[in-house]
GROMACS .gro file of C-alpha atoms in nm:
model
   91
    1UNK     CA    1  -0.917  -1.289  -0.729
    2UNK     CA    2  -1.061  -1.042  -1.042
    3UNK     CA    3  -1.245  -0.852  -0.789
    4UNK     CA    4  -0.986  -0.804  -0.504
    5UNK     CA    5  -0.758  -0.696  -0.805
    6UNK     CA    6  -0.987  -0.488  -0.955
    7UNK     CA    7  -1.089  -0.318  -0.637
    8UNK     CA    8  -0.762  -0.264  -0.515
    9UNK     CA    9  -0.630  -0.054  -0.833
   10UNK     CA   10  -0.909   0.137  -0.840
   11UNK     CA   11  -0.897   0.274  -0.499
   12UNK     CA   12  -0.505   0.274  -0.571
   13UNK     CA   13  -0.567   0.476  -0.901
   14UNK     CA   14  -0.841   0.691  -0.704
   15UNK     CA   15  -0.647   0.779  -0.446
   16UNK     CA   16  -0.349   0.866  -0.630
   17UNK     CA   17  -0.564   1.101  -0.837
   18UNK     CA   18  -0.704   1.265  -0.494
   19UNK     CA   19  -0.457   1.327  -0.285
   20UNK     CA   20  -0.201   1.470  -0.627
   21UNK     CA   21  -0.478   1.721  -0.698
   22UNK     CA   22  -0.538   1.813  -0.362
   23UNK     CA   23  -0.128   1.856  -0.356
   24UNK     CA   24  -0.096   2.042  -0.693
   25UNK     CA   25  -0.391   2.279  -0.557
   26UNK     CA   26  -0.261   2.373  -0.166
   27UNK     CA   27   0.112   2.324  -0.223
   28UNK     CA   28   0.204   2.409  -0.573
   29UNK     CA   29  -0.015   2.646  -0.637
   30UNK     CA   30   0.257   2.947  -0.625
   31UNK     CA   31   0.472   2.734  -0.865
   32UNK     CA   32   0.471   2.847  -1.221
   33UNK     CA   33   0.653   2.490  -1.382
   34UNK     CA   34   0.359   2.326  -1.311
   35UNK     CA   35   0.136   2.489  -1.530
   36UNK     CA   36   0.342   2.330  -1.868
   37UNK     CA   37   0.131   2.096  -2.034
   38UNK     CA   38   0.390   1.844  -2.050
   39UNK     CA   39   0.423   1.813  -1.647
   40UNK     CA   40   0.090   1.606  -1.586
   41UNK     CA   41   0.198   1.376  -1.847
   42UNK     CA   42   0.559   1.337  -1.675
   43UNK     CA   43   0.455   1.313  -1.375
   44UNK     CA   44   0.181   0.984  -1.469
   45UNK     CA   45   0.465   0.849  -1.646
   46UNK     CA   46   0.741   0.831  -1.400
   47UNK     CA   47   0.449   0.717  -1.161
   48UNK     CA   48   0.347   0.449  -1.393
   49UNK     CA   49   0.708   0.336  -1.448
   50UNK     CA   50   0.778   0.363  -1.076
   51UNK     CA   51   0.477   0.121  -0.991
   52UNK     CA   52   0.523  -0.154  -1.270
   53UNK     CA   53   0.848  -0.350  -1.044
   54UNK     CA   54   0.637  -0.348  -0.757
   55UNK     CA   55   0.502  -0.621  -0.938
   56UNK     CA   56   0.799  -0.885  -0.848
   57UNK     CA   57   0.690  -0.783  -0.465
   58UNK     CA   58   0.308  -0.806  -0.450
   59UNK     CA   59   0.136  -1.012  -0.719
   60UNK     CA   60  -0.166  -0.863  -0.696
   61UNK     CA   61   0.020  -0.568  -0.863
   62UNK     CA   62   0.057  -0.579  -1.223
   63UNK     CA   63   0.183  -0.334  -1.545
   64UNK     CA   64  -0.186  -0.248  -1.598
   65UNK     CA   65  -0.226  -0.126  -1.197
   66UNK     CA   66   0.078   0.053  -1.220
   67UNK     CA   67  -0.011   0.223  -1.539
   68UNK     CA   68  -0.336   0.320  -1.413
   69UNK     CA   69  -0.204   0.421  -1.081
   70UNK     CA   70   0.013   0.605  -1.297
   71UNK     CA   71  -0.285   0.770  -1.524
   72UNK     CA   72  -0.487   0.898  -1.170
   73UNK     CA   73  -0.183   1.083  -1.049
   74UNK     CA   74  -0.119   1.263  -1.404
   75UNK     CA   75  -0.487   1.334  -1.411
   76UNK     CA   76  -0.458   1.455  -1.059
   77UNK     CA   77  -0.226   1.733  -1.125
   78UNK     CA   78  -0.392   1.856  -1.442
   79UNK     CA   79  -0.716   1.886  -1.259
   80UNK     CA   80  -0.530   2.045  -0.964
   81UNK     CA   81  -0.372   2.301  -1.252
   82UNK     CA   82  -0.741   2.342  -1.433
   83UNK     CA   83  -0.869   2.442  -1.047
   84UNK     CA   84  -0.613   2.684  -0.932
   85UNK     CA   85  -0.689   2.903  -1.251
   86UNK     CA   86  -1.069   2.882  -1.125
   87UNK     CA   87  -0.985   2.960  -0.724
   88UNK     CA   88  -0.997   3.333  -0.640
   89UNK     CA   89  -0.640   3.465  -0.600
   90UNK     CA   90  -0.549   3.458  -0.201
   91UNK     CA   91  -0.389   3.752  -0.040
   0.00000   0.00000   0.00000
């Protein structure tokens, strides 16, 4: 049951990181809020919090999956930010 549980938040958390950075770099990329420091760590936080109830649903989903779920999307959009300074400008 460690395994499944294991291997389920980390594709959950991977994911989550993968497809927010991919957002933050093709859809937000013209929007200037999301460059404050303070949004990544908003953002994983409301995503953590968010997560943690699903808990009285699934089982398998606990405060530790939904804060890590959490973490992967907040690191998502500060990578996405830290790569749209490094993409060339498109015109």
């Amino acid at each position: 049951m460690e395994w499944i549980w294991l291997a389920l938040t980390g594709g959950a958390t991977a994911y989550g990181y993968i497809q927010t950075r991919r957002f933050v770099r093709k859809k937000l990329r013209f929007v200037d809020a999301v460059k404050n420091p303070a949004i990544p760590i908003a953002v994983g936080a409301v995503v953590g919090i968010a997560a943690m109830p699903l808990g009285a649903i699934l089982p398998i989903v606990t405060k530790v999956s939904g804060l890590l779920v959490g973490a992967g999307v907040g690191l998502g959009v500060r990578s996405g930010v830290k790569d749209h300074k490094r993409l060339p400008a498109a015109y």
